[in-house]
Amino acid sequence: MSFISFPTSKDIYIEIDGVKVAVAQSYKSKTSRESRYVEAFGSAEPVGTVGGRVKYLIELTRVMLCGSGSDVNFHDASDFNLVVMYPNHKIIYSGCQWASIDESVSLSDLLYETVSIVATSRMEVAL
């Protein structure tokens, strides 16, 4: 019997300049492509399709700054990485910029309820 392992908050993190600055409880990723049809003059149907630019939109929930990230102003952050660790591989979204941030402040910690980010590339690395 094999067990399936899902990422946890210690496995989903944001790094800036190689330093882990925040962890997230969960993430949701949407990849889209600007594809289009290739049409021929006089043809009633397209003769093919062409793949276009790929976009990555990631929504993180319950993001908390950690350790060295406590002095980082996340609103000023740009060109950072999002890393999602799995048992046999990891996914790295790089060239990230935040698109929206929803904050929630308690007495002790700053917690971002949801952070939406866009990334320029996605890479899977075997471990």
Short mmCIF file of N, CA and C in Angstrom, two decimals, residues 4-75:
data_model
loop_
_atom_site.label_atom_id
_atom_site.label_comp_id
_atom_site.label_asym_id
_atom_site.label_seq_id
_atom_site.Cartn_x
_atom_site.Cartn_y
_atom_site.Cartn_z
N ILE A 4 -0.05 8.64 -0.26
CA ILE A 4 0.06 9.86 -1.03
C ILE A 4 0.31 11.00 -0.06
N SER A 5 1.33 11.79 -0.35
CA SER A 5 1.68 12.91 0.52
C SER A 5 1.35 14.22 -0.19
N PHE A 6 0.61 15.07 0.49
CA PHE A 6 0.27 16.38 -0.04
C PHE A 6 1.14 17.43 0.63
N PRO A 7 1.41 18.53 -0.06
CA PRO A 7 2.23 19.58 0.55
C PRO A 7 1.54 20.17 1.79
N THR A 8 2.34 20.53 2.77
CA THR A 8 1.84 21.19 3.97
C THR A 8 2.44 22.59 4.03
N SER A 9 2.12 23.31 5.09
CA SER A 9 2.60 24.70 5.16
C SER A 9 4.12 24.80 5.20
N LYS A 10 4.82 23.79 5.67
CA LYS A 10 6.27 23.87 5.66
C LYS A 10 6.83 23.57 4.27
N ASP A 11 5.97 23.05 3.39
CA ASP A 11 6.40 22.68 2.05
C ASP A 11 6.05 23.71 0.99
N ILE A 12 5.27 24.72 1.33
CA ILE A 12 4.89 25.78 0.38
C ILE A 12 5.47 27.08 0.93
N TYR A 13 6.46 27.60 0.24
CA TYR A 13 7.09 28.80 0.78
C TYR A 13 7.56 29.75 -0.31
N ILE A 14 7.73 31.00 0.11
CA ILE A 14 8.22 32.07 -0.77
C ILE A 14 9.66 32.35 -0.37
N GLU A 15 10.51 32.45 -1.38
CA GLU A 15 11.90 32.81 -1.10
C GLU A 15 12.30 34.03 -1.90
N ILE A 16 13.05 34.89 -1.25
CA ILE A 16 13.60 36.08 -1.89
C ILE A 16 15.11 36.00 -1.77
N ASP A 17 15.80 36.06 -2.89
CA ASP A 17 17.26 35.93 -2.93
C ASP A 17 17.73 34.66 -2.23
N GLY A 18 17.01 33.55 -2.41
CA GLY A 18 17.39 32.26 -1.84
C GLY A 18 17.07 32.07 -0.37
N VAL A 19 16.40 33.04 0.26
CA VAL A 19 16.07 32.96 1.68
C VAL A 19 14.56 32.79 1.84
N LYS A 20 14.15 31.78 2.62
CA LYS A 20 12.73 31.55 2.88
C LYS A 20 12.21 32.68 3.76
N VAL A 21 11.21 33.41 3.26
CA VAL A 21 10.68 34.55 4.00
C VAL A 21 9.23 34.37 4.44
N ALA A 22 8.51 33.42 3.83
CA ALA A 22 7.11 33.21 4.19
C ALA A 22 6.69 31.79 3.85
N VAL A 23 5.72 31.29 4.61
CA VAL A 23 5.14 29.98 4.33
C VAL A 23 3.65 30.16 4.09
N ALA A 24 3.06 29.22 3.33
CA ALA A 24 1.63 29.28 3.03
C ALA A 24 0.97 27.98 3.43
N GLN A 25 -0.29 28.08 3.83
CA GLN A 25 -1.03 26.89 4.23
C GLN A 25 -1.43 26.06 3.01
N SER A 26 -1.83 26.72 1.93
CA SER A 26 -2.23 26.01 0.72
C SER A 26 -2.05 26.90 -0.49
N TYR A 27 -2.14 26.27 -1.66
CA TYR A 27 -2.04 27.06 -2.88
C TYR A 27 -2.95 26.47 -3.95
N LYS A 28 -3.31 27.33 -4.90
CA LYS A 28 -4.10 26.93 -6.05
C LYS A 28 -3.46 27.60 -7.25
N SER A 29 -3.21 26.81 -8.29
CA SER A 29 -2.52 27.33 -9.46
C SER A 29 -3.40 27.22 -10.69
N LYS A 30 -3.35 28.26 -11.51
CA LYS A 30 -4.08 28.25 -12.78
C LYS A 30 -3.09 28.62 -13.87
N THR A 31 -2.95 27.74 -14.84
CA THR A 31 -2.08 27.99 -15.99
C THR A 31 -2.97 28.20 -17.20
N SER A 32 -2.73 29.27 -17.93
CA SER A 32 -3.52 29.52 -19.14
C SER A 32 -2.58 29.84 -20.29
N ARG A 33 -3.10 29.64 -21.49
CA ARG A 33 -2.31 29.88 -22.69
C ARG A 33 -3.14 30.70 -23.67
N GLU A 34 -2.52 31.68 -24.28
CA GLU A 34 -3.18 32.52 -25.28
C GLU A 34 -3.09 31.83 -26.64
N SER A 35 -3.88 30.78 -26.84
CA SER A 35 -3.86 30.05 -28.10
C SER A 35 -4.81 30.71 -29.10
N ARG A 36 -4.55 30.46 -30.37
CA ARG A 36 -5.42 31.03 -31.41
C ARG A 36 -5.53 30.07 -32.58
N TYR A 37 -6.54 30.29 -33.39
CA TYR A 37 -6.78 29.46 -34.58
C TYR A 37 -5.96 29.95 -35.76
N VAL A 38 -5.60 29.02 -36.64
CA VAL A 38 -4.98 29.35 -37.91
C VAL A 38 -6.06 29.10 -38.97
N GLU A 39 -6.41 30.14 -39.69
CA GLU A 39 -7.47 30.03 -40.67
C GLU A 39 -6.91 30.19 -42.08
N ALA A 40 -7.53 29.48 -43.00
CA ALA A 40 -7.14 29.58 -44.41
C ALA A 40 -8.26 30.26 -45.18
N PHE A 41 -7.88 31.07 -46.13
CA PHE A 41 -8.86 31.79 -46.94
C PHE A 41 -9.77 30.79 -47.65
N GLY A 42 -11.08 30.98 -47.50
CA GLY A 42 -12.05 30.12 -48.17
C GLY A 42 -12.42 28.88 -47.40
N SER A 43 -11.74 28.60 -46.30
CA SER A 43 -12.05 27.41 -45.50
C SER A 43 -13.10 27.75 -44.46
N ALA A 44 -14.07 26.85 -44.28
CA ALA A 44 -15.14 27.09 -43.31
C ALA A 44 -14.67 26.84 -41.88
N GLU A 45 -13.64 26.01 -41.72
CA GLU A 45 -13.12 25.66 -40.39
C GLU A 45 -11.65 26.01 -40.31
N PRO A 46 -11.15 26.21 -39.10
CA PRO A 46 -9.71 26.46 -38.95
C PRO A 46 -8.90 25.27 -39.44
N VAL A 47 -7.70 25.54 -39.94
CA VAL A 47 -6.82 24.48 -40.40
C VAL A 47 -5.85 24.03 -39.31
N GLY A 48 -5.85 24.72 -38.19
CA GLY A 48 -4.98 24.35 -37.09
C GLY A 48 -5.06 25.35 -35.96
N THR A 49 -4.21 25.15 -34.98
CA THR A 49 -4.11 26.07 -33.85
C THR A 49 -2.64 26.36 -33.57
N VAL A 50 -2.39 27.48 -32.94
CA VAL A 50 -1.05 27.89 -32.55
C VAL A 50 -1.07 28.22 -31.07
N GLY A 51 -0.15 27.60 -30.34
CA GLY A 51 -0.02 27.90 -28.91
C GLY A 51 0.65 29.24 -28.72
N GLY A 52 0.18 29.97 -27.75
CA GLY A 52 0.73 31.29 -27.49
C GLY A 52 1.43 31.37 -26.15
N ARG A 53 1.44 32.55 -25.61
CA ARG A 53 2.09 32.84 -24.34
C ARG A 53 1.42 32.09 -23.19
N VAL A 54 2.21 31.56 -22.27
CA VAL A 54 1.70 30.84 -21.11
C VAL A 54 1.72 31.79 -19.91
N LYS A 55 0.62 31.77 -19.13
CA LYS A 55 0.51 32.61 -17.94
C LYS A 55 0.27 31.73 -16.72
N TYR A 56 0.89 32.07 -15.61
CA TYR A 56 0.72 31.34 -14.36
C TYR A 56 0.13 32.29 -13.32
N LEU A 57 -1.00 31.92 -12.77
CA LEU A 57 -1.63 32.67 -11.69
C LEU A 57 -1.76 31.73 -10.50
N ILE A 58 -1.18 32.11 -9.38
CA ILE A 58 -1.17 31.27 -8.19
C ILE A 58 -1.83 32.03 -7.05
N GLU A 59 -2.72 31.36 -6.33
CA GLU A 59 -3.37 31.96 -5.16
C GLU A 59 -2.91 31.19 -3.92
N LEU A 60 -2.27 31.91 -3.02
CA LEU A 60 -1.82 31.33 -1.75
C LEU A 60 -2.80 31.71 -0.67
N THR A 61 -3.06 30.79 0.26
CA THR A 61 -3.93 31.11 1.38
C THR A 61 -3.15 31.00 2.68
N ARG A 62 -3.48 31.88 3.60
CA ARG A 62 -2.90 31.93 4.92
C ARG A 62 -1.37 31.96 4.87
N VAL A 63 -0.85 33.04 4.31
CA VAL A 63 0.59 33.25 4.18
C VAL A 63 1.10 33.98 5.41
N MET A 64 2.13 33.42 6.02
CA MET A 64 2.70 34.05 7.22
C MET A 64 4.20 34.26 7.03
N LEU A 65 4.64 35.47 7.34
CA LEU A 65 6.07 35.76 7.29
C LEU A 65 6.77 34.94 8.36
N CYS A 66 7.97 34.47 8.07
CA CYS A 66 8.69 33.63 9.04
C CYS A 66 10.12 34.11 9.20
N GLY A 67 10.71 33.80 10.32
CA GLY A 67 12.12 34.05 10.61
C GLY A 67 12.69 35.29 9.98
N SER A 68 13.53 35.09 8.97
CA SER A 68 14.21 36.20 8.32
C SER A 68 13.26 37.07 7.50
N GLY A 69 12.04 36.57 7.24
CA GLY A 69 11.09 37.35 6.46
C GLY A 69 10.31 38.36 7.27
N SER A 70 10.46 38.33 8.60
CA SER A 70 9.67 39.23 9.44
C SER A 70 10.02 40.70 9.22
N ASP A 71 11.20 40.98 8.68
CA ASP A 71 11.57 42.36 8.42
C ASP A 71 11.39 42.73 6.94
N VAL A 72 10.79 41.83 6.14
CA VAL A 72 10.55 42.08 4.72
C VAL A 72 9.20 42.77 4.54
N ASN A 73 9.18 43.84 3.76
CA ASN A 73 7.93 44.48 3.40
C ASN A 73 7.42 43.77 2.15
N PHE A 74 6.48 42.87 2.33
CA PHE A 74 6.01 42.04 1.23
C PHE A 74 5.38 42.87 0.11
N HIS A 75 4.84 44.04 0.44
CA HIS A 75 4.25 44.91 -0.59
C HIS A 75 5.31 45.45 -1.55
#
